[in-house]
């Protein structure tokens, strides 16, 4: 299996220092000396600038021979000029095609902005996903309106985090008023989220696990149960629980909502696929409420969901990891503190694995007996020991939503043409557009 990794040097401050103070100081010193020879000043200054630029360029491209190959970097901005913020996953995939499955680039800053909050359906889907996840994480003890507000706040955090993204690559930006404001708004929302989850935990902590009427198998209840049987507070303390719940909220809502939105849009666009899925659902389920166990008897439906997950990889650029020490991968040296981005989009669009990867074709996941087969290169939830812990929950939420809707409604676009192009934020988002659900009996 070919896995494509993109490496980003996170040691930005050191890079900037080498680019600015090192070479630029040297260039200025030469300029200062030539002040005593006015007639030669312009020529020497021009030469100095050219030499200095060259030195800075060379410095920006100094590579340890063992490091993975990659394109030339410009001082300060590295390879950013090669990346279109909204289509960075596509640009990065092109570099993978040129430099091979493991390559490295240096990023200065990545400016991304995204207006709009998704298609109109987004609100309803967010409420569906949020209700299930908050009940699962917090149990019944949390009033619905409170958890809805928390989910809304989280949505804000996700959008603001996209705007704040460049700070990851150029940390000094946090001193600029625009970014300082974003950070302060983010901190404000985060504090509110922490307070909210804290209140729910405090409420739950009043009861011993057997005393509680709320016996739903939620994370909060499971945690409290474990805590009551342990003497040590080292792992099962309430602060740990708060962060765990916030991580779960952060990782589950936007990803699952976005995946559902893509599925709705693809089925609205490919009406023949939608009809085939509906016919399979109607004949197998025969009007009954869908359950996760039904999926094994619904190969075309499962293949369609897999194909959407492939062609619109929700977490297109993966979740960054950090090398804690120098390591070697296929003879390439990955230096300590290097950020490693598993470029899931490139894996899902690799023409050596997928025939005509740009085509939406659910049948690629069906074998000769029309059974669903999952190739190991299908990795929307990543791979390895840090892969998504919510894979099964997410698949369940997507399947149950789609199976319920499609048995009753036909999804149609309100626009002349459905736009399936993506905007790259934290996840790969569809453009805002309207769809309509028409009752199939009418
Ligand atoms: C379709 C929806 C989802 C997609 C596409 C998705 C995808 C991913 C990906 C690609 C990662 C990165 C794994 C890595 O670091 O290599 C991840 C991590 C994670 N996901 Fe999901 N996810 C989804 C839904 C969920 C849900 C519903 C939950 C919550 C129950 C969840 C919880 C997490 C957590 C906690 C992590 C961090 C795991 C760790 O670092 O050990 N995800 N997800």
Coordinates of C-alpha atoms and ligand atoms in Angstrom, one line a residue:
X1 CA 0.0 0.0 0.0
X2 CA 1.3 3.4 -0.9
X3 CA 0.9 6.0 1.9
X4 CA 1.7 9.5 1.0
X5 CA 3.2 11.7 3.7
X6 CA 3.8 15.4 3.6
X7 CA 6.3 16.9 6.1
X8 CA 6.1 20.4 7.4
X9 CA 8.9 21.9 9.3
X10 CA 7.4 23.2 12.5
X11 CA 10.6 24.8 13.7
X12 CA 9.5 28.1 12.1
X13 CA 11.3 30.5 14.4
X14 CA 14.6 29.0 13.8
X15 CA 14.0 29.1 10.0
X16 CA 13.0 32.7 10.2
X17 CA 16.1 33.6 12.2
X18 CA 18.4 32.0 9.6
X19 CA 16.5 33.7 6.8
X20 CA 16.4 37.2 8.3
X21 CA 19.0 37.9 11.0
X22 CA 21.7 35.6 9.6
X23 CA 21.9 36.5 5.9
X24 CA 20.2 39.9 6.0
X25 CA 22.6 41.2 8.6
X26 CA 25.5 40.2 6.5
X27 CA 24.1 42.0 3.5
X28 CA 23.5 45.2 5.5
X29 CA 27.1 45.1 6.8
X30 CA 28.4 45.0 3.2
X31 CA 26.1 47.9 2.3
X32 CA 27.5 50.0 5.3
X33 CA 31.1 49.5 4.1
X34 CA 30.4 50.8 0.6
X35 CA 29.1 54.2 1.9
X36 CA 32.7 55.5 1.7
X37 CA 32.8 54.8 -2.1
X38 CA 29.7 56.7 -3.5
X39 CA 30.4 56.1 -7.2
X40 CA 30.5 52.3 -6.7
X41 CA 27.6 52.4 -4.2
X42 CA 24.7 51.6 -6.5
X43 CA 26.5 48.8 -8.3
X44 CA 27.7 47.3 -5.1
X45 CA 24.4 47.6 -3.4
X46 CA 22.6 45.9 -6.3
X47 CA 25.2 43.2 -6.3
X48 CA 24.9 42.8 -2.6
X49 CA 21.1 42.5 -2.8
X50 CA 21.4 39.9 -5.5
X51 CA 24.0 38.0 -3.5
X52 CA 22.1 38.3 -0.3
X53 CA 18.9 37.1 -2.0
X54 CA 20.8 34.2 -3.5
X55 CA 22.3 33.4 0.0
X56 CA 18.9 33.5 1.6
X57 CA 17.4 31.4 -1.2
X58 CA 20.2 28.8 -0.8
X59 CA 19.8 28.8 3.0
X60 CA 16.0 28.3 2.6
X61 CA 16.8 25.3 0.5
X62 CA 19.6 23.7 2.5
X63 CA 18.7 20.1 3.0
X64 CA 20.2 17.2 4.8
X65 CA 20.8 14.7 1.9
X66 CA 18.9 12.0 3.9
X67 CA 15.7 14.1 4.2
X68 CA 12.8 13.3 1.9
X69 CA 13.0 15.1 -1.5
X70 CA 10.8 18.2 -2.1
X71 CA 10.4 21.4 -4.1
X72 CA 12.5 24.6 -3.7
X73 CA 11.6 26.9 -0.9
X74 CA 11.4 30.6 -0.9
X75 CA 12.7 32.4 2.1
X76 CA 10.1 33.1 4.7
X77 CA 7.2 31.6 2.9
X78 CA 8.8 28.3 2.0
X79 CA 6.4 26.6 -0.5
X80 CA 3.3 28.6 0.3
X81 CA 3.3 30.2 -3.1
X82 CA 2.6 26.8 -4.5
X83 CA -0.5 26.2 -2.4
X84 CA -3.9 27.6 -3.1
X85 CA -5.4 27.8 0.4
X86 CA -8.8 26.4 -0.8
X87 CA -7.2 23.6 -2.8
X88 CA -4.1 22.9 -0.8
X89 CA -4.9 19.1 -0.7
X90 CA -4.9 19.1 -4.5
X91 CA -1.6 21.0 -4.8
X92 CA 0.0 18.7 -2.2
X93 CA -1.2 15.7 -4.1
X94 CA 0.5 17.0 -7.3
X95 CA 3.7 17.3 -5.3
X96 CA 3.3 13.7 -4.2
X97 CA 3.1 12.7 -7.8
X98 CA 6.3 14.6 -8.6
X99 CA 8.4 13.8 -5.5
X100 CA 7.1 10.4 -4.5
X101 CA 5.1 9.0 -1.6
X102 CA 7.3 10.6 1.1
X103 CA 8.4 14.2 0.5
X104 CA 9.0 17.3 2.5
X105 CA 8.0 21.0 2.1
X106 CA 8.5 24.0 4.2
X107 CA 5.5 26.2 4.9
X108 CA 5.7 29.8 6.0
X109 CA 2.0 30.6 6.4
X110 CA -1.2 29.3 5.0
X111 CA -3.9 32.0 4.7
X112 CA -7.3 30.5 4.5
X113 CA -10.7 32.1 4.8
X114 CA -14.1 30.6 4.4
X115 CA -17.3 32.4 4.3
X116 CA -20.7 30.7 4.8
X117 CA -21.7 27.9 7.0
X118 CA -22.5 25.1 4.6
X119 CA -25.8 24.2 2.8
X120 CA -29.0 25.0 4.6
X121 CA -29.3 21.3 5.6
X122 CA -26.2 21.8 7.7
X123 CA -28.2 23.1 10.7
X124 CA -30.5 20.2 10.8
X125 CA -27.7 17.6 10.4
X126 CA -25.7 19.3 13.0
X127 CA -28.6 19.1 15.4
X128 CA -29.1 15.4 14.6
X129 CA -25.4 14.6 15.1
X130 CA -25.1 16.9 18.1
X131 CA -28.0 15.3 19.9
X132 CA -26.7 11.8 19.5
X133 CA -23.1 12.7 20.4
X134 CA -23.9 14.9 23.4
X135 CA -26.2 12.2 24.9
X136 CA -23.4 9.7 24.3
X137 CA -20.8 11.8 25.9
X138 CA -22.8 13.5 28.7
X139 CA -25.8 11.3 29.3
X140 CA -29.3 12.6 29.8
X141 CA -28.3 15.0 32.6
X142 CA -27.6 17.9 30.2
X143 CA -30.6 19.9 29.0
X144 CA -30.9 19.7 25.2
X145 CA -30.8 23.5 24.7
X146 CA -27.5 23.7 26.6
X147 CA -25.9 21.0 24.5
X148 CA -27.3 22.7 21.3
X149 CA -25.6 25.9 22.4
X150 CA -22.4 24.1 23.0
X151 CA -22.4 22.5 19.6
X152 CA -23.1 25.9 18.0
X153 CA -20.1 27.3 20.0
X154 CA -18.0 24.5 18.7
X155 CA -19.0 25.3 15.2
X156 CA -17.7 28.9 15.8
X157 CA -14.4 27.4 17.2
X158 CA -13.9 25.4 14.0
X159 CA -14.5 28.4 11.8
X160 CA -12.3 30.7 13.8
X161 CA -9.5 28.0 14.0
X162 CA -9.4 28.1 10.2
X163 CA -8.8 31.8 10.2
X164 CA -6.2 31.4 13.0
X165 CA -4.5 28.6 11.0
X166 CA -1.5 30.7 9.7
X167 CA -0.3 31.2 13.4
X168 CA 0.7 27.5 13.4
X169 CA 3.3 28.2 10.7
X170 CA 4.3 31.8 11.7
X171 CA 3.8 32.1 15.4
X172 CA 4.8 35.8 15.5
X173 CA 1.5 36.6 13.7
X174 CA -0.3 36.3 17.1
X175 CA 1.0 39.7 17.9
X176 CA -0.8 41.3 14.9
X177 CA -4.2 42.9 16.0
X178 CA -6.2 40.8 13.5
X179 CA -4.8 37.5 14.8
X180 CA -4.7 38.7 18.4
X181 CA -8.5 39.3 18.1
X182 CA -9.2 35.9 16.7
X183 CA -7.2 34.3 19.5
X184 CA -9.0 36.2 22.1
X185 CA -12.4 35.3 20.7
X186 CA -11.3 31.6 20.5
X187 CA -10.1 31.7 24.1
X188 CA -13.5 33.2 25.1
X189 CA -15.5 30.5 23.4
X190 CA -13.2 27.8 24.8
X191 CA -13.6 29.1 28.3
X192 CA -17.4 28.9 27.9
X193 CA -17.1 25.4 26.6
X194 CA -14.9 24.4 29.5
X195 CA -17.4 26.0 32.0
X196 CA -20.3 24.3 30.3
X197 CA -18.7 20.8 30.5
X198 CA -17.5 21.5 34.0
X199 CA -21.0 22.2 35.2
X200 CA -22.3 19.0 33.7
X201 CA -19.4 17.1 35.3
X202 CA -20.0 18.8 38.7
X203 CA -23.6 17.9 38.5
X204 CA -22.8 14.3 37.8
X205 CA -20.1 14.1 40.5
X206 CA -22.7 14.7 43.2
X207 CA -24.1 11.2 42.8
X208 CA -22.5 7.9 43.3
X209 CA -22.8 5.8 40.1
X210 CA -25.6 3.6 41.6
X211 CA -27.6 6.6 42.8
X212 CA -28.1 8.1 39.4
X213 CA -31.4 7.7 37.6
X214 CA -29.6 8.4 34.3
X215 CA -28.1 5.0 33.5
X216 CA -27.4 5.6 29.8
X217 CA -24.0 4.2 28.9
X218 CA -22.4 7.6 28.4
X219 CA -18.8 8.5 28.6
X220 CA -19.4 10.6 31.7
X221 CA -21.1 7.7 33.4
X222 CA -18.5 5.1 32.4
X223 CA -15.7 7.5 33.6
X224 CA -17.4 8.1 36.9
X225 CA -17.9 4.4 37.4
X226 CA -14.2 3.7 36.8
X227 CA -13.2 6.5 39.0
X228 CA -15.2 5.1 41.9
X229 CA -13.4 1.8 41.7
X230 CA -9.9 3.3 41.6
X231 CA -7.9 4.7 44.5
X232 CA -5.6 6.9 42.4
X233 CA -6.8 10.1 40.9
X234 CA -3.9 10.1 38.4
X235 CA -5.9 9.1 35.3
X236 CA -9.5 9.3 36.4
X237 CA -9.6 12.9 37.6
X238 CA -12.3 15.4 36.6
X239 CA -10.0 17.6 34.6
X240 CA -8.9 14.7 32.5
X241 CA -12.6 13.9 31.9
X242 CA -13.3 17.5 30.9
X243 CA -10.6 17.5 28.3
X244 CA -11.7 14.1 27.0
X245 CA -15.2 15.2 26.5
X246 CA -14.1 18.4 24.8
X247 CA -11.8 16.4 22.5
X248 CA -14.7 14.1 21.6
X249 CA -17.0 17.0 20.8
X250 CA -14.3 18.7 18.7
X251 CA -13.4 15.6 16.7
X252 CA -17.0 14.3 16.1
X253 CA -19.4 17.0 15.0
X254 CA -17.9 18.8 12.1
X255 CA -16.4 15.6 10.6
X256 CA -19.6 13.6 10.7
X257 CA -21.9 16.5 9.6
X258 CA -19.6 17.3 6.6
X259 CA -19.6 13.6 5.6
X260 CA -23.4 13.5 5.6
X261 CA -23.6 16.7 3.6
X262 CA -21.3 15.3 0.9
X263 CA -23.4 12.1 0.8
X264 CA -26.6 14.2 0.3
X265 CA -25.0 16.3 -2.4
X266 CA -23.5 13.4 -4.3
X267 CA -26.8 11.5 -4.3
X268 CA -28.6 14.7 -5.4
X269 CA -26.2 15.0 -8.4
X270 CA -26.1 11.3 -9.3
X271 CA -29.8 10.5 -9.4
X272 CA -29.3 7.0 -10.8
X273 CA -27.1 6.0 -7.8
X274 CA -29.6 7.5 -5.5
X275 CA -32.4 5.4 -7.1
X276 CA -30.3 2.2 -6.9
X277 CA -29.6 2.8 -3.2
X278 CA -33.3 3.5 -2.5
X279 CA -34.4 0.4 -4.3
X280 CA -32.0 -1.7 -2.3
X281 CA -33.1 -0.1 1.0
X282 CA -36.8 -0.6 0.2
X283 CA -36.4 -4.2 -0.8
X284 CA -34.1 -5.2 2.1
X285 CA -35.6 -3.2 4.9
X286 CA -39.2 -3.4 3.7
X287 CA -40.2 -0.2 5.5
X288 CA -38.7 -1.1 8.9
X289 CA -36.4 1.3 10.8
X290 CA -32.8 0.7 9.7
X291 CA -30.3 -0.7 12.1
X292 CA -26.6 -0.9 11.8
X293 CA -26.7 -4.8 11.4
X294 CA -28.7 -4.3 8.2
X295 CA -25.7 -2.8 6.4
X296 CA -24.2 -6.2 5.6
X297 CA -27.3 -7.0 3.5
X298 CA -27.0 -3.6 1.7
X299 CA -23.8 -3.9 -0.4
X300 CA -24.7 -1.2 -2.9
X301 CA -25.6 1.3 -0.1
X302 CA -22.3 0.5 1.7
X303 CA -20.4 0.9 -1.5
X304 CA -22.0 4.3 -2.1
X305 CA -21.1 5.5 1.3
X306 CA -17.5 4.3 0.9
X307 CA -17.2 6.0 -2.5
X308 CA -18.4 9.3 -1.0
X309 CA -15.8 8.9 1.8
X310 CA -13.1 8.3 -0.8
X311 CA -13.9 11.0 -3.4
X312 CA -14.5 13.7 -0.8
X313 CA -12.1 12.7 1.9
X314 CA -13.5 14.7 4.9
X315 CA -10.1 15.1 6.6
X316 CA -8.3 15.6 3.3
X317 CA -4.9 16.5 4.8
X318 CA -5.1 14.1 7.8
X319 CA -4.4 15.1 11.3
X320 CA -0.8 16.3 11.9
X321 CA 1.5 14.2 14.0
X322 CA 4.9 15.1 15.4
X323 CA 8.1 13.1 15.3
X324 CA 9.3 12.8 18.9
X325 CA 12.7 11.7 17.8
X326 CA 14.7 11.3 14.6
X327 CA 13.3 8.3 12.7
X328 CA 13.9 6.7 9.3
X329 CA 11.1 5.8 6.9
X330 CA 12.2 4.0 3.7
X331 CA 15.7 5.4 4.2
X332 CA 14.5 9.0 4.5
X333 CA 15.4 10.8 7.7
X334 CA 12.5 12.4 9.4
X335 CA 13.9 14.8 11.9
X336 CA 12.8 15.2 15.5
X337 CA 10.0 17.8 15.8
X338 CA 8.9 17.5 12.2
X339 CA 5.2 17.8 11.7
X340 CA 3.9 14.8 9.6
X341 CA 0.8 15.2 7.7
X342 CA -0.7 12.0 6.2
X343 CA -2.2 13.2 3.0
X344 CA -5.3 11.1 2.9
X345 CA -6.6 12.9 -0.2
X346 CA -3.5 11.7 -2.2
X347 CA -4.1 8.1 -1.2
X348 CA -7.7 8.3 -2.2
X349 CA -6.9 9.9 -5.6
X350 CA -3.9 7.7 -6.5
X351 CA -4.6 6.4 -10.0
X352 CA -2.3 3.4 -9.4
X353 CA -4.9 2.2 -6.9
X354 CA -8.2 3.6 -8.1
X355 CA -9.2 3.3 -11.7
X356 CA -10.2 6.9 -12.9
X357 CA -10.2 8.2 -9.3
X358 CA -12.0 11.5 -10.3
X359 CA -15.1 9.4 -11.3
X360 CA -17.9 8.8 -8.7
X361 CA -18.4 5.1 -9.1
X362 CA -19.7 3.1 -6.1
X363 CA -19.4 -0.2 -8.1
X364 CA -15.6 -0.1 -7.6
X365 CA -16.3 -1.4 -4.1
X366 CA -18.3 -4.4 -5.3
X367 CA -16.7 -7.8 -6.2
X368 CA -18.0 -10.2 -8.9
X369 CA -20.6 -11.5 -6.5
X370 CA -21.8 -7.9 -6.0
X371 CA -20.6 -8.1 -2.4
X372 CA -19.0 -5.1 -0.7
X373 CA -15.2 -5.2 -0.4
X374 CA -13.1 -2.6 1.4
X375 CA -9.6 -2.1 -0.1
X376 CA -6.9 -1.3 2.5
X377 CA -6.2 2.0 0.7
X378 CA -9.6 3.3 1.8
X379 CA -8.6 5.3 4.8
X380 CA -11.0 8.1 5.6
X381 CA -10.4 7.5 9.3
X382 CA -6.7 7.2 8.9
X383 CA -4.7 4.2 10.1
X384 CA -2.5 3.0 12.9
X385 CA -2.9 3.3 16.7
X386 CA -4.0 7.0 16.6
X387 CA -6.6 6.4 13.9
X388 CA -10.1 7.8 14.6
X389 CA -11.7 6.3 17.7
X390 CA -15.2 7.3 16.4
X391 CA -15.1 5.4 13.1
X392 CA -18.0 3.1 14.0
X393 CA -20.1 5.8 15.6
X394 CA -19.6 8.0 12.5
X395 CA -20.5 5.2 10.1
X396 CA -23.6 4.4 12.1
X397 CA -24.7 8.1 12.1
X398 CA -24.2 8.5 8.4
X399 CA -25.9 5.2 7.5
X400 CA -28.9 5.7 9.8
X401 CA -29.4 9.2 8.5
X402 CA -29.2 8.3 4.9
X403 CA -31.2 5.1 5.1
X404 CA -34.0 6.8 6.9
X405 CA -34.2 9.8 4.5
X406 CA -33.9 7.8 1.3
X407 CA -36.7 5.4 2.2
X408 CA -39.2 8.3 2.3
X409 CA -37.6 11.2 0.3
X410 CA -36.1 11.9 -3.1
X411 CA -33.2 14.3 -2.8
X412 CA -33.2 17.0 -5.5
X413 CA -31.1 20.0 -6.1
X414 CA -32.7 23.5 -6.0
X415 CA -29.8 24.8 -8.1
X416 CA -29.5 24.2 -11.9
X417 CA -26.2 22.4 -11.2
X418 CA -25.0 20.8 -8.0
X419 CA -21.5 22.1 -7.2
X420 CA -19.3 19.4 -5.9
X421 CA -16.1 21.4 -5.6
X422 CA -14.7 21.6 -2.1
X423 CA -13.4 24.3 0.2
X424 CA -10.5 23.2 2.4
X425 CA -11.0 24.2 6.0
X426 CA -10.2 21.9 8.9
X427 CA -12.4 19.5 6.9
X428 CA -13.1 19.5 3.2
X429 CA -16.4 21.5 3.1
X430 CA -19.0 21.6 0.3
X431 CA -20.1 25.0 -1.0
X432 CA -23.3 26.4 0.5
X433 CA -26.2 25.3 -1.7
X434 CA -29.8 24.2 -1.4
X435 CA -31.4 20.8 -1.8
X436 CA -35.0 19.7 -1.4
X437 CA -36.4 16.4 0.0
X438 CA -39.5 15.3 -1.9
X439 CA -41.8 12.7 -0.6
X440 CA -41.5 9.7 -2.9
X441 CA -45.2 8.7 -2.4
X442 CA -46.4 11.9 -4.0
Ligands
LIG1 C1 -17.0 10.8 9.2 C2 -16.6 11.2 10.4 C3 -15.2 11.2 10.8 C4 -14.1 11.2 10.1 C5 -13.9 11.3 8.6 C6 -13.0 11.2 11.1 C7 -11.6 11.1 10.7 C8 -10.6 11.2 11.6 C9 -9.2 11.2 11.3 C10 -8.7 11.2 9.9 C11 -8.5 11.3 12.4 C12 -7.0 11.4 12.6 C13 -6.4 10.1 13.0 C14 -4.9 10.3 13.0 O1 -4.4 11.0 13.8 O2 -4.2 9.7 12.2 C15 -9.5 11.3 13.5 C16 -9.1 11.3 14.9 C17 -10.0 11.3 15.9 N1 -11.4 11.1 15.8 FE1 -12.4 11.0 14.1 N2 -13.5 11.1 12.4 C18 -14.9 11.1 12.3 C19 -15.8 11.1 13.3 C20 -15.5 11.0 14.6 C21 -16.4 10.8 15.7 C22 -17.9 10.6 15.5 C23 -15.7 10.8 16.9 C24 -16.2 10.7 18.3 C25 -16.7 9.7 18.8 C26 -14.3 11.0 16.5 C27 -13.3 11.0 17.4 C28 -11.9 11.1 17.1 C29 -10.9 11.3 18.1 C30 -11.0 11.4 19.6 C31 -9.7 11.4 17.3 C32 -8.3 11.5 17.9 C33 -7.7 10.1 18.1 C34 -6.3 10.1 18.6 O3 -5.6 11.1 18.4 O4 -5.9 9.2 19.2 N3 -14.2 11.1 15.2 N4 -10.7 11.2 13.0

